[in-house]
Every structure is written in C-alpha cells, then in structure tokens.
Amino acid sequence: MPQFIATCAKGLEYLLVDELVALGTNNVKEGLSQVSFECDWQGVYQVLMWSRLASRVFYPIASFDAEDDEVLYQQASIIDWSQHINPKKTFLVNSQSFRSRLSHTQFISQRVKDAIVDYFRDAEEQRPCVDFEEPDVVVHCRIRRDKVNLSIDLAGNGLHRRGYRAEGGGAPIKENLAAALLTRAGWPHASGVLFDPMCGSGTFLIEGAMMALDIAPGLYREYLGLFGWQQFNQKIWEQVKQEAEQRKQQGLQKGEIDIFGSDINPKSVRNAQTNAAIAGLDDFIKIRIAGIDQIAQFEYPDNGVLVVNPPYSERLGEYNQVKKLYHELGEVLKSHLKGWDASVLSPDKDFGHALGIRAKKIYKFNNGSIPCELLNFELTESNFIQRVSDDSVETDFKSKLSEQALQLCNRIEKKRDKLKRFLKKEGITCYRIYDADLPEYNAAIDVYEERLHIQEYRAPKSIDETIALRRLKEIERVAAGVFQIPRSQVFTKQRRRQKGDWQYTSQNEKPHSNADSDNFKQVNESGRKFWVNLSDYLDTGLFLDHRKTRQLVAQKSAGKTLLNLFCYTASVSVYAATAGAKSTVNVDMSRTYLDWAKRNFSLNKIKFDRHEFIRSNCMDWLKEAIEDGLKFDLIFLDPPTFSNSKKMSSHFDIQTDHCELIEQCGSLLSEGGELVFSNNFQKFEMEFEGNEQFSLTEITTKTHSQDFARNNLHRSWLIAKK
C-alpha cells in the first residue's frame, strides 16, 4: 500500500492524526509538523479533498544519503522521472534542509532540477520547463542530517488555499489553522451558533460554516499538484469530487447553523462578505461593522461558541494597546456572553492574563513563526477573576505578597527612605528607585513624579517564561503599593525573547500625536520642563542618569555655541539654552525625536531663532561641518553603543569608532572649546589618549548621581582644546 506524508503547523500533529484516521487511512504515525500514513490512491484523493488541517501531502519516491551536491545530482539522475513528469509540461523543485552539509536550499533545488532536465535530455526527449507560478508537477526535496527524501508534492501549493479568499486583509490566519482552532474550540457545537467579534477577512466564519455544513475544503480548488502528475487518475478524482458535491448539497439543505461576525474595519467587513459569497455561504453568515465596545448593542442566544484572533503587533506602543484590547474583550465576554464557550488566540501570556478569565484548557501551536496559545474558556461566574481596578490604590497590598515579593517591597522602601533627604535637597522628582537589586526581580524602576516606569531586563533562557511573568507582576504590584498609586499609573516595558516577528524594542519612527495626548506627560527637572512618554517607546525621552551631565553642560553654556550630536529629545540643549547659550545646533537621524525636541523647547518658552534642528546621520553631518569650517565653543556627544540603521551607509560601533568620532568633533571646537563625551557601553575602553592639542579627563564621578549608585549607566569625559 502506498505511503504518504501530510504536513501541518507545529502543535497540530495530534489533530491531523485523528483526522487522517477518520478519513480511513492506515498505519498513521505522528512526527514533528508532519504525519505519515498509508492508503490506496482513492484514499489519498479523499485526503486531498477532505483534509481541513494538512498543509501539504507528499508521495515519497526516493531516499538516499548525500553529503555533497555531486552525490545529490547523481542519485536524483537515476530516478525514472518519466513516471512522474510529462516532458511537455512544467515542473518546480522546492527544498528544505536541516542540519546538513547541503544547506543552501536554492542551490539544492537547482541541482535536483539539473538532474531532472538532464534525465530527459539523455533520453533524447524534450526537456520540461520550470514554472514558478503554477507548475504541473512539484518535486519536494527534504534533507535532514544529510539524508535526502525526494517526493511528489500532490498538493502543489498550500492546502490552506481553499479557493474562496478574494481579499485577505492584514495578515489573515491560514484556513487550515483556523479549522484546527475551531476543532479545539469544540466546533461544530450543539447550539449551532458561532461568533467572531474581530472577524477580519472572515476565515473562522467561513471555515466554521464549511465544517458544520459538511462542505469539503478541497471542493473549490482549481489547482492541485496532483492534476499534472503522470500518474493522476482523472476518473477517481471525479468520483471523489462528485461525492463531495452531494454531501455539500445535503449539508446546505439541512443548514441548521447561526454564524455571525463583526469587525470595526469597514474594509475588512466588505472583504469577509465577499469571501463568504465566493464560498456560496453568504446566506448562512452574517457580518456587521462593530467594534468590541459595541457588542452590547446586539442580542445573542443563551449559548454558543466565540472564536477570535485579536490583532497584535511587534511594536512596543502597540503591544500596550493590544493588552488593553484583550482586557476590554474579557470585560465584554464576562458581561454579555455568560453561558458561552470562548476560544481566544494569544501570542503572549500577558495578553491572556489581561482577559481576567480562568482558562479551562490551553493549547500551544505556531501561527506561522510565532508561538501562540489558544485559550479555551467556559464563561461562567466561577471562572471570572476579580481583579483590583487599575484606577484604584491597593492599600493592603502587602497582605497578598509572597515572601520574595515582601523582600522586594522592603528593598524599595529602604531605598526610598535613603534617598528622601537627597531628593528633597536637590528638588528631584524623577529618579531611579530600584535597579535589579534582587536577582529574582530583574528590572529597573524609575519614578516620574506621580508615575512609575518599569523596564524588565532580559531574563536568562534558564528562567521559565511563566515564572518571569509572575515576578514582573509582583514588581508592578509592589511598586504601585509602595508609592500608593493606581496600577494605571505604572508603565511596564518588557524585553521578552523574540518570537517570530515580535521584537524587543519599539520603532523609532512611529508617528505619534501631539504632546498634549494622553501618552505624553510633563515632568520638571532643575526648573526645566520636559515631555516624557512612558508607554510608547523603550526609552521615555529623558535619560535620568544624565541629570548631572545636563547640569554640567548648563554651567558651561552661558554665551557659548553648543553642538548636540545624537541629540535625542535635546534635553541637554534645553538646559544650555535656558542657561544663556548663544545658540544650539541639534543633530539626530530621527524625525520623531527632533519633533519631540522642538516641543521641549516650546514647553520652556525658548525661541527658535538661535537654535537649529537638523535631521541627518551624525557621521555624515560631521564631515560636511568640517568641510564648511564650522566651529563651536561646546559640544555634547552621547552616541549609541551600536547602530546599523538603514539611513546609514555603514554601521556604527562606539568601541571601534569613538577615536575617529572624537577627533572629528575636536576639529569643530573653537580655541579653548570643550567636548563632553559620554556613552553607556558597560565594557567601553577609552582609546583616545589626548595629545598636544587636547587634554582628556574622565569626569564620570562628577556626572554620577546618588540614585544610580548601584549601577551607573554611563561613563563620561571632558576633552578640552588647549
């Protein structure tokens, strides 16, 4: 009996095994992201027609070892390709490689392609052509640990392509993954009711209707790799297709389902309606324009199944907004859909916790390259988690702390008492209160007047993600409790391990609203005012460890010209301008930060006539400034540790490039001018030693502040032109 391999998304192997057994295949064995099985040819045609979960179906034709391309070519050349490929038709070779000497998949495909073409040329037959769009036959080459497996891809392309999707919208979930998650959600359901409140292009709704109405996922396909294969049996396929059509008509006649969805985006709703119509299911699926906050406007049955894939993003500011969306979704589920079953996709445990509902079951899977969870809920009062309102102050927070969290609480309280006299004397309202003092709580906590900003340091891989998340939650509770502020005024930045496209940092050029928006707040420092944003960016707009550096520059600025390179939000220039600087020139590559800098100037009522804001790569600008003979009395230089921005012609590394950078700045100094140089690379070694023109003095102790006593973030030098 022929053997086959069906592939699937990681985490769905169990479901695919059950499905293949139900379809009548034999000797079904689970592997990693694939399942092997045996059946006759009519059976595999049934799989291609009816499998809702498989990504592809392969028919293995050869297996051999190959450590180099010559062996690969020779072994592929001796296969009788006339059994699989008509030389008058087209073909394509796709390749995968895992832990093998042959690792370049494009080169592997090329060598197998050469072997196939040469096989027909040696037989003095017409050579088949390659087609990258819709080839008649697709050959799949998979190499693992130098073991080569060649197969015919009977699907030709992904089986998730059902043929009904006209418009996908933004990153739609694949159809076969949607079908798997619906199965995990318990669909089809006894109530026959399915609801997706963020339906996007309608994938869950359409797949759900096809499952409930017994419509084969392969019925609408116009293309399969099977069709151009030499051994394709048209008669068997027509029989399978006719049977599927009969079952579809019977399902449509029965039609006892109630499927509806909504989305806040009108374009997504139009796309979903179009897709449902193409699938011939528009009479069974109702879709309306509505946001999550509008769900209460509609009436719902007493029970049903809700399945939803909320939007999420890799960007930090949007991450916080998505977390809020999950919280709002949880409130809606608890208020309006009691008695229902709900299944919610989440790429991050923090999102799932924001729902405020105890999960009945959690399934792990991959959505593309992103590890995710499907959270299954029974929406009953007993599963609703009562949380302290984010807008309330938790006065008895200590009674709910673990022993370790109490240690953290004591550490923060002692630090606050120790800093109290210093802060009052210096008039400081923005400062660091905690910096990973306890190894279990690996984060920094900064106070910004009435708000707290927490930055989690990247946890070691040895620390379980669940434990790391619990500890971070304890940090938030303790910090809010010690300072007696609502949790809504605690802003947390997580540096989580990368998952697919999910990144550790936010975008630098993210457009944002004006400084009066809710995300921007004013803070005071040494009589100056600054805008800070505690939610949308990894950095807030004001480096607290540079407080004394800013004061030092201000002391030197009266009547002088200042150049501020890598100026960020130009807080140093605000100090200089308010201290009587003659002029400032502020250079940075980011439009976002230059706009922010201008708003800081406006906030301090500084006129712009003697101050420039230049958007440029600082390295390029320096060269032009030297050629133009520009001179400055004072230069502040606080470059990044490393940068490889697309706007730069080459990457920048502070250790490698600092000598050249300092020398260039030195050529812009007036006689008697001074350069304040700083950086936060912890392993930095100063290699510029000064010369007959310049003196060099490390001034880190002068720019070091008491609230950063445990972990000073920067080192600084004063370089003076003699």
XYZ file of C-alpha atoms in Angstrom:
722
model
C 0.000 0.000 0.000
C 1.453 3.434 -0.935
C 2.909 5.600 1.824
C 2.349 9.344 2.130
C 3.308 12.255 4.378
C 0.961 15.078 5.364
C 2.465 18.221 6.901
C 0.852 20.652 9.324
C 1.634 23.565 11.630
C 3.651 22.705 14.730
C 1.330 21.762 17.562
C -1.441 20.376 15.355
C 0.016 16.888 14.780
C -2.422 15.169 17.177
C -5.411 16.671 15.404
C -4.079 15.676 11.984
C -3.581 12.091 13.186
C -7.224 11.937 14.306
C -8.401 13.450 11.045
C -6.427 11.013 8.866
C -7.694 8.063 10.876
C -11.254 9.341 10.433
C -10.630 9.584 6.683
C -9.810 5.861 6.602
C -6.026 5.868 6.264
C -3.834 3.212 7.903
C -0.606 2.992 9.900
C -0.846 6.665 10.884
C 2.305 7.882 12.691
C 2.967 11.302 14.164
C 6.190 13.240 13.535
C 7.353 16.813 14.015
C 4.988 19.023 11.986
C 4.062 16.023 9.865
C 2.144 12.732 9.923
C 2.912 9.647 7.808
C 0.136 7.323 6.673
C -0.779 4.573 4.222
C -3.812 4.219 1.958
C -4.799 3.375 -1.607
C -4.986 6.032 -4.296
C -8.664 6.713 -3.820
C -7.846 7.235 -0.143
C -5.199 9.873 -0.801
C -7.571 11.650 -3.190
C -10.050 11.732 -0.290
C -7.357 13.252 1.919
C -6.631 15.957 -0.647
C -10.341 16.716 -0.898
C -11.335 16.496 2.770
C -8.356 17.281 4.986
C -9.021 20.579 6.721
C -5.766 20.523 8.667
C -2.971 19.349 6.333
C -0.671 21.908 4.742
C 0.651 19.596 2.015
C 0.594 15.915 1.058
C 3.788 14.271 -0.227
C 4.275 10.983 -2.085
C 7.881 9.815 -1.384
C 9.691 8.431 -4.434
C 13.336 8.146 -3.323
C 15.570 8.239 -0.250
C 19.372 8.309 -0.089
C 22.369 9.872 1.690
C 24.142 12.853 0.141
C 26.921 14.863 1.722
C 27.647 16.974 -1.362
C 25.915 18.226 -4.472
C 27.551 15.688 -6.788
C 26.045 12.755 -4.906
C 22.708 14.574 -4.786
C 22.819 15.101 -8.550
C 23.876 11.523 -9.338
C 21.238 9.925 -7.120
C 18.499 12.201 -8.457
C 19.607 11.430 -12.054
C 18.904 7.701 -11.806
C 15.257 8.137 -10.819
C 12.795 7.301 -13.597
C 11.292 10.786 -13.873
C 9.135 9.759 -16.837
C 6.813 8.111 -14.289
C 6.151 11.499 -12.708
C 6.747 14.304 -15.205
C 5.481 14.728 -18.748
C 8.388 16.401 -20.597
C 5.879 18.610 -22.414
C 4.645 20.012 -19.122
C 6.193 22.175 -16.400
C 7.687 21.406 -13.007
C 9.269 23.052 -9.982
C 11.632 21.861 -7.234
C 11.207 23.085 -3.656
C 13.779 22.245 -0.992
C 14.278 22.170 2.761
C 17.471 21.453 4.689
C 18.067 20.766 8.380
C 21.484 20.211 9.979
C 23.054 19.034 6.731
C 26.209 19.801 4.783
C 23.993 20.810 1.878
C 22.260 23.811 3.430
C 21.577 26.325 0.644
C 18.037 25.419 -0.408
C 18.119 27.365 -3.661
C 21.306 25.566 -4.705
C 19.791 22.200 -3.691
C 16.726 22.890 -5.839
C 18.955 23.881 -8.750
C 20.945 20.632 -8.599
C 17.812 18.457 -8.440
C 16.343 20.474 -11.309
C 19.523 19.877 -13.332
C 19.275 16.143 -12.672
C 15.660 16.037 -13.882
C 16.342 18.053 -17.017
C 19.445 16.025 -17.843
C 17.466 12.799 -17.382
C 15.127 13.785 -20.203
C 17.956 15.205 -22.314
C 19.912 11.951 -22.038
C 16.782 10.079 -23.124
C 16.684 12.399 -26.142
C 13.310 13.710 -25.139
C 12.023 17.259 -24.880
C 13.191 18.842 -21.628
C 10.396 20.042 -19.323
C 10.311 23.741 -18.394
C 10.326 25.248 -14.927
C 7.258 27.223 -13.828
C 7.430 29.179 -10.563
C 3.758 30.204 -10.527
C 1.622 27.122 -11.187
C 3.761 24.156 -12.253
C 2.149 20.915 -13.395
C 4.343 18.878 -11.034
C 6.102 19.977 -7.846
C 9.070 17.938 -6.634
C 9.942 18.319 -2.960
C 13.479 17.714 -1.673
C 13.915 17.438 2.069
C 17.358 16.896 3.619
C 17.863 16.206 7.316
C 21.287 15.211 8.663
C 22.446 14.528 5.063
C 19.519 12.141 4.453
C 17.672 13.119 1.269
C 13.982 12.411 0.716
C 12.516 13.225 -2.691
C 8.738 13.384 -3.009
C 5.989 14.490 -5.348
C 4.022 17.317 -3.761
C 0.467 16.209 -4.541
C -0.914 19.493 -3.209
C 1.304 21.666 -5.413
C 0.865 24.608 -3.071
C -0.527 25.098 0.425
C -3.780 23.224 1.047
C -4.889 26.191 3.147
C -5.680 27.863 -0.174
C -9.280 26.743 -0.416
C -10.146 28.961 -3.357
C -12.684 31.255 -1.703
C -10.458 34.072 -0.483
C -10.580 37.170 -2.663
C -9.282 39.673 -0.124
C -7.256 38.698 2.895
C -6.917 41.982 4.742
C -3.973 42.368 7.099
C -2.159 39.064 7.796
C -5.183 36.728 7.766
C -4.928 33.453 9.649
C -4.433 30.445 7.364
C -7.549 28.448 6.616
C -6.206 25.095 7.825
C -5.024 26.648 11.088
C -8.431 28.272 11.535
C -10.084 24.876 11.043
C -7.773 23.316 13.634
C -8.526 26.011 16.184
C -12.246 25.690 15.573
C -11.901 21.978 16.284
C -10.040 22.771 19.510
C -12.842 25.199 20.374
C -15.394 22.397 20.184
C -16.935 23.364 16.862
C -19.302 22.209 15.399
C -21.282 22.864 18.600
C -24.668 21.571 19.725
C -26.093 25.109 19.664
C -25.035 25.646 16.040
C -24.035 29.216 16.966
C -20.605 30.633 16.085
C -19.469 34.231 16.613
C -16.216 36.047 15.785
C -16.236 39.693 17.006
C -12.973 40.579 15.221
C -13.524 38.559 12.080
C -11.106 40.290 9.691
C -11.483 38.540 6.326
C -13.956 36.039 7.794
C -11.749 32.939 7.874
C -13.134 31.496 11.125
C -16.701 32.130 9.966
C -16.279 30.513 6.554
C -14.280 27.541 7.841
C -16.831 27.097 10.617
C -19.712 27.080 8.140
C -17.942 24.568 5.876
C -17.298 22.277 8.837
C -20.880 22.476 10.103
C -22.414 22.029 6.638
C -20.090 19.159 5.642
C -18.506 21.088 2.758
C -15.151 19.690 1.635
C -12.269 22.217 1.869
C -10.906 20.997 -1.487
C -14.137 21.408 -3.400
C -13.391 24.935 -4.612
C -9.783 24.347 -5.585
C -8.955 24.751 -9.248
C -5.323 23.677 -8.863
C -3.528 20.750 -7.245
C -0.058 19.372 -7.932
C -1.878 16.075 -8.385
C -3.541 17.206 -11.624
C -0.344 17.464 -13.725
C 1.324 14.364 -12.309
C 1.829 11.497 -14.775
C 0.005 9.027 -12.517
C -3.049 11.217 -11.928
C -6.329 9.294 -12.313
C -8.995 11.695 -13.522
C -11.780 9.152 -13.062
C -11.070 8.578 -9.369
C -10.826 12.311 -8.739
C -14.167 12.960 -10.405
C -15.782 10.285 -8.227
C -14.346 11.880 -5.063
C -15.425 15.318 -6.219
C -18.953 14.151 -7.093
C -19.357 12.585 -3.670
C -18.162 15.828 -2.022
C -20.654 17.843 -4.070
C -23.505 15.558 -2.965
C -22.533 15.921 0.688
C -22.376 19.678 0.260
C -25.916 19.837 -1.130
C -27.202 17.708 1.725
C -25.480 19.983 4.232
C -26.851 23.136 2.651
C -30.375 21.735 2.727
C -30.054 20.934 6.414
C -28.439 24.310 7.197
C -29.161 24.420 10.959
C -26.461 26.924 11.893
C -26.281 30.549 13.017
C -22.893 32.060 12.174
C -22.174 35.746 12.531
C -19.231 38.065 12.892
C -18.254 41.693 13.232
C -15.239 43.922 12.763
C -14.543 47.569 13.415
C -12.904 47.988 9.991
C -15.463 48.506 7.174
C -12.962 47.277 4.568
C -12.442 44.028 6.487
C -16.197 43.528 6.686
C -16.546 44.026 2.914
C -13.716 41.544 2.312
C -15.309 38.982 4.622
C -18.666 39.358 2.929
C -17.033 38.917 -0.485
C -15.199 35.786 0.647
C -18.397 34.311 2.110
C -20.206 34.971 -1.168
C -17.467 33.287 -3.214
C -17.774 30.273 -0.921
C -21.536 30.285 -1.526
C -22.180 30.777 2.183
C -23.477 34.339 2.341
C -26.952 33.045 3.253
C -25.504 31.350 6.338
C -23.005 34.007 7.531
C -23.997 37.470 8.703
C -21.287 40.085 9.187
C -21.671 43.629 10.509
C -19.497 46.644 11.269
C -18.979 46.930 15.027
C -16.149 47.429 17.483
C -15.674 45.328 20.579
C -17.310 48.070 22.647
C -20.461 47.846 20.507
C -21.145 44.161 21.098
C -23.626 45.012 23.862
C -25.933 46.589 21.258
C -26.887 43.211 19.825
C -28.883 40.292 21.168
C -27.255 36.874 21.499
C -28.518 33.327 22.141
C -28.068 31.846 25.588
C -25.123 29.739 24.458
C -22.756 29.333 21.560
C -19.086 29.353 20.601
C -16.977 32.502 20.286
C -13.644 32.201 18.475
C -11.459 35.258 17.992
C -7.936 36.169 16.914
C -7.404 39.721 18.241
C -4.912 41.853 16.312
C -1.444 42.132 17.762
C 1.824 43.784 16.812
C 5.557 43.532 17.427
C 5.791 47.206 18.354
C 6.009 48.225 21.973
C 3.448 51.028 21.980
C 1.013 48.884 20.052
C 1.768 45.995 22.424
C 0.389 48.033 25.290
C -2.675 48.959 23.259
C -3.284 45.298 22.373
C -3.021 44.326 26.030
C -5.712 46.878 26.758
C -7.820 45.427 23.928
C -7.610 41.954 25.478
C -8.746 43.426 28.790
C -11.722 45.087 27.084
C -12.559 41.823 25.315
C -12.517 39.991 28.639
C -14.916 42.510 30.164
C -17.314 42.090 27.227
C -17.221 38.301 27.470
C -17.971 38.410 31.189
C -20.755 40.957 30.818
C -22.639 39.833 27.696
C -21.799 36.223 26.810
C -22.243 34.290 30.032
C -23.039 30.659 29.349
C -20.997 30.613 26.139
C -17.760 28.830 25.328
C -14.978 31.126 24.143
C -11.648 30.460 22.458
C -9.149 33.318 22.217
C -5.793 33.289 20.438
C -2.881 34.880 22.279
C 0.790 35.262 21.220
C 1.757 36.416 24.708
C 0.844 35.180 28.183
C 0.379 38.757 29.341
C -2.460 39.190 26.834
C -4.193 36.069 28.108
C -3.943 37.260 31.708
C -5.464 40.593 30.688
C -8.735 38.804 29.820
C -9.391 38.172 33.505
C -10.931 34.713 32.937
C -9.621 31.365 34.151
C -8.887 29.112 31.170
C -10.393 25.621 31.031
C -7.783 24.403 28.554
C -4.708 25.883 26.865
C -3.367 24.598 23.528
C 0.063 25.599 22.205
C 0.690 25.968 18.472
C 2.557 28.094 15.944
C 0.848 30.781 13.903
C 3.440 30.997 11.147
C 6.697 31.574 13.020
C 5.028 32.954 16.156
C 4.406 30.578 19.098
C 0.849 31.140 20.318
C -1.759 29.729 22.662
C -5.430 29.012 22.172
C -7.202 29.745 25.453
C -10.487 27.895 25.917
C -12.963 29.339 28.429
C -16.305 28.433 29.926
C -17.902 31.823 30.520
C -19.339 31.217 33.981
C -19.072 33.375 37.095
C -16.860 30.817 38.812
C -14.193 31.312 36.138
C -14.196 35.119 36.236
C -11.165 36.550 38.035
C -11.894 39.568 40.170
C -9.006 41.970 39.791
C -8.218 45.181 41.578
C -9.186 48.081 39.327
C -6.237 49.657 37.592
C -7.589 53.042 38.700
C -7.725 52.188 42.406
C -4.994 52.304 45.047
C -4.307 48.966 46.727
C -3.783 49.904 50.392
C -3.475 46.349 51.741
C -1.140 45.116 49.005
C 1.402 43.640 51.450
C -1.075 41.027 52.655
C -1.122 39.490 49.159
C 2.633 39.338 48.609
C 4.813 36.243 48.576
C 7.837 36.057 50.854
C 10.127 37.011 47.982
C 7.898 39.921 46.975
C 7.979 41.192 50.578
C 11.775 41.279 50.316
C 11.428 43.381 47.164
C 8.997 45.671 48.991
C 11.427 46.138 51.881
C 14.284 46.883 49.469
C 12.310 49.602 47.651
C 11.086 51.165 50.899
C 14.635 51.300 52.302
C 15.921 52.869 49.068
C 13.155 55.467 49.166
C 13.988 56.385 52.777
C 17.690 56.563 51.954
C 17.102 58.925 49.001
C 14.488 61.119 50.699
C 16.868 63.806 52.014
C 18.907 63.856 48.799
C 15.826 64.202 46.590
C 14.370 66.986 48.723
C 17.645 68.920 48.841
C 18.159 68.684 45.063
C 14.483 69.192 44.200
C 14.444 65.968 42.182
C 11.089 64.449 41.201
C 12.256 61.968 38.541
C 14.730 59.361 39.743
C 15.647 55.662 39.898
C 14.331 53.819 42.935
C 15.351 50.239 42.123
C 17.795 48.595 39.730
C 17.743 44.794 39.824
C 18.932 44.797 43.447
C 17.469 41.305 43.934
C 18.345 38.701 41.256
C 14.803 37.305 41.277
C 13.398 40.705 40.302
C 15.498 41.691 37.322
C 14.142 45.120 36.417
C 14.717 48.845 36.855
C 12.064 51.092 38.408
C 12.072 54.826 37.733
C 9.835 57.426 39.340
C 8.443 60.147 37.092
C 6.673 62.318 39.641
C 3.263 60.637 40.083
C 4.039 57.734 37.724
C 6.311 54.725 37.665
C 8.252 53.322 34.725
C 9.456 49.699 34.918
C 11.945 48.221 32.487
C 12.385 44.474 32.692
C 15.875 43.263 31.851
C 16.038 40.269 29.556
C 15.585 37.090 31.586
C 18.068 34.213 31.102
C 16.820 31.349 28.962
C 17.018 29.137 32.055
C 14.153 31.079 33.662
C 10.732 29.749 32.760
C 8.650 32.390 30.995
C 5.711 31.803 33.359
C 7.906 32.451 36.400
C 9.403 35.570 34.792
C 5.915 36.914 34.079
C 4.745 36.238 37.648
C 7.755 38.076 39.041
C 7.124 41.033 36.773
C 3.530 41.193 38.011
C 4.851 41.208 41.574
C 7.176 44.096 40.730
C 4.206 46.082 39.408
C 2.083 45.356 42.491
C 4.893 46.153 44.942
C 5.942 49.370 43.187
C 2.374 50.666 42.945
C 1.756 49.682 46.558
C 4.867 51.319 47.997
C 4.113 54.613 46.236
C 0.352 54.251 46.758
C -0.587 54.983 43.170
C -3.099 53.222 40.876
C -1.788 50.418 38.658
C -2.890 52.507 35.669
C -0.007 54.854 36.501
C 2.574 52.053 36.325
C 4.083 51.609 32.851
C 5.971 48.409 32.152
C 8.364 47.663 29.304
C 9.186 44.020 28.757
C 12.257 42.774 26.890
C 10.880 39.335 26.016
C 12.578 36.669 23.967
C 11.982 37.123 20.284
C 9.093 35.157 18.790
C 8.968 35.303 15.052
C 8.403 38.928 14.126
C 7.894 40.017 17.757
C 10.692 42.414 18.723
C 12.233 43.605 21.962
C 12.123 47.311 21.137
C 9.696 49.766 19.700
C 10.029 51.513 16.388
C 11.914 54.779 16.354
C 9.906 56.473 13.663
C 6.447 55.627 14.952
C 4.173 58.605 14.229
C 2.517 59.912 17.334
C 0.009 62.529 18.321
C 0.872 65.935 19.733
C 2.393 66.374 23.146
C -0.974 67.065 24.725
C -2.107 63.493 24.090
C -2.619 61.059 26.955
C 0.679 59.307 26.216
C 2.791 62.434 26.830
C 3.189 63.952 30.270
C 5.130 66.938 31.555
C 7.810 66.484 34.201
C 10.104 69.008 35.887
C 13.855 68.868 36.402
C 16.046 71.660 37.771
C 13.485 74.290 36.832
C 13.048 72.970 33.277
C 10.067 71.117 31.831
C 10.157 68.080 29.597
C 7.709 65.868 27.757
C 8.050 62.186 28.597
C 6.229 59.227 27.099
C 6.151 56.226 29.401
C 4.160 53.877 27.195
C 5.086 54.046 23.509
C 8.887 53.821 23.470
C 11.515 51.743 25.222
C 13.112 54.998 26.412
C 10.952 57.723 27.891
C 12.502 60.845 26.334
C 14.571 61.812 29.396
C 17.659 59.846 30.471
C 17.571 60.194 34.269
C 21.181 59.074 34.762
C 22.327 62.146 32.780
C 20.753 64.635 35.180
C 24.122 65.911 36.458
C 25.582 65.816 32.929
C 22.854 68.212 31.815
C 23.646 70.461 34.784
C 27.354 70.402 33.910
C 26.665 71.438 30.298
C 24.382 74.209 31.533
C 27.155 75.567 33.797
C 29.472 75.807 30.790
C 26.936 77.180 28.272
C 26.430 80.871 29.041
C 27.298 82.951 25.981
C 28.581 79.913 24.080
C 27.597 77.965 20.986
C 26.586 74.330 21.587
C 26.594 71.385 19.201
C 24.454 68.474 20.420
C 25.124 65.336 18.371
C 22.815 62.315 18.603
C 20.635 64.827 20.406
C 17.622 62.516 21.049
C 14.947 64.815 22.568
C 17.535 67.606 23.135
C 17.132 67.822 26.902
C 20.807 68.860 27.154
C 20.167 71.698 24.717
C 17.151 72.841 26.743
C 19.462 73.140 29.765
C 22.035 75.038 27.707
C 19.510 77.407 26.114
C 17.886 78.276 29.442
C 21.357 78.839 30.928
C 22.149 81.533 28.343
C 23.744 79.612 25.463
C 24.304 81.848 22.449
C 22.963 79.153 20.077
C 22.484 75.399 19.758
C 22.671 73.018 16.820
C 20.872 69.704 17.393
C 21.529 66.762 15.067
C 19.725 63.418 15.040
C 18.609 60.899 12.434
C 15.087 60.533 13.832
C 12.323 62.902 12.801
C 10.264 61.690 15.766
C 12.880 62.739 18.291
C 13.629 66.053 16.588
C 9.937 66.921 16.710
C 9.946 65.895 20.352
C 12.983 68.138 20.928
C 11.198 71.125 19.410
C 8.237 70.548 21.702
C 10.612 70.533 24.677
C 11.946 73.896 23.530
C 8.426 75.260 23.174
C 7.460 73.934 26.595
C 10.289 76.002 28.110
C 9.355 79.064 26.028
C 12.670 79.028 24.166
C 12.579 80.932 20.885
C 13.794 79.030 17.845
C 15.663 81.858 16.096
C 19.065 80.833 17.504
C 18.522 77.091 17.562
C 18.723 74.585 14.705
C 17.284 71.069 14.467
C 18.923 69.030 11.736
C 17.787 65.590 10.638
C 20.909 63.800 9.443
C 23.255 60.906 10.049
C 25.651 62.489 12.552
C 28.690 60.864 10.940
C 27.846 62.325 7.540
C 26.924 65.700 9.026
C 30.271 65.901 10.849
C 32.199 65.512 7.595
C 30.181 68.296 5.961
C 30.576 70.555 9.009
C 34.351 70.101 8.945
C 34.460 70.928 5.221
C 32.359 74.037 5.881
C 34.718 75.156 8.662
C 32.051 75.288 11.384
C 33.202 75.970 14.942
C 31.539 75.503 18.349
C 32.517 76.500 21.870
C 30.912 73.429 23.431
C 29.992 70.001 22.049
C 27.909 67.339 23.768
C 28.459 63.854 22.345
C 26.455 60.892 23.678
C 26.372 58.369 20.795
C 24.609 54.990 20.778
C 26.598 51.861 21.504
C 25.786 50.402 18.105
C 23.676 51.414 15.125
C 23.022 49.836 11.744
C 20.097 51.987 10.668
C 19.063 51.776 7.021
C 19.675 55.539 6.826
C 23.390 54.964 7.467
C 25.836 53.970 4.764
C 27.717 51.766 7.260
C 27.170 50.560 10.812
C 28.424 52.468 13.867
C 30.210 50.809 16.795
C 31.193 53.005 19.760
C 34.263 50.971 20.715
C 35.600 50.797 17.176
C 34.639 54.275 16.001
C 34.969 56.535 19.074
C 38.518 57.761 18.370
C 37.645 58.976 14.884
C 34.426 60.482 16.185
C 36.196 62.395 18.964
C 38.888 63.643 16.569
C 36.229 64.912 14.151
C 34.433 66.710 16.948
C 37.747 68.126 18.129
C 38.289 69.753 14.735
C 34.979 71.610 15.217
C 35.977 73.072 18.605
C 36.924 76.683 18.904
C 40.123 77.623 20.754
C 39.543 76.770 24.401
C 36.431 74.813 23.462
C 35.284 71.719 25.325
C 33.773 68.387 24.348
C 31.643 66.468 26.859
C 31.757 62.842 25.725
C 29.624 60.095 27.243
C 28.426 56.596 26.414
C 26.660 53.745 28.195
C 28.587 50.755 26.832
C 29.478 48.888 30.031
C 32.637 47.312 28.559
C 33.878 50.530 26.920
C 37.617 51.209 26.926
C 38.782 54.739 26.124
C 41.472 54.554 23.445
C 41.726 58.296 22.712
C 44.627 59.461 24.898
C 44.721 63.157 24.105
C 47.659 64.967 22.503
C 49.372 68.335 22.363
C 46.091 69.852 21.154
C 43.615 68.208 23.523
C 43.540 67.270 27.196
C 41.445 64.331 28.365
C 39.869 63.970 31.821
C 37.365 61.331 32.946
C 34.542 63.052 34.831
C 32.224 60.109 35.487
C 32.202 60.771 39.228
C 31.007 64.336 38.565
C 28.125 63.179 36.340
C 27.175 60.260 38.569
C 24.011 60.702 40.639
C 23.215 59.138 44.004
C 20.070 57.351 42.784
C 22.247 55.420 40.315
C 24.809 54.440 42.946
C 24.306 50.708 42.454
C 24.571 50.695 38.691
C 25.847 53.787 36.963
C 24.687 53.625 33.364
C 27.290 55.826 31.711
C 30.897 56.972 31.741
C 31.888 60.476 30.689
C 34.968 62.510 29.789
C 35.811 66.187 29.333
C 38.035 66.827 26.321
C 39.376 70.386 26.168
C 41.131 72.099 23.276
C 44.314 73.761 24.559
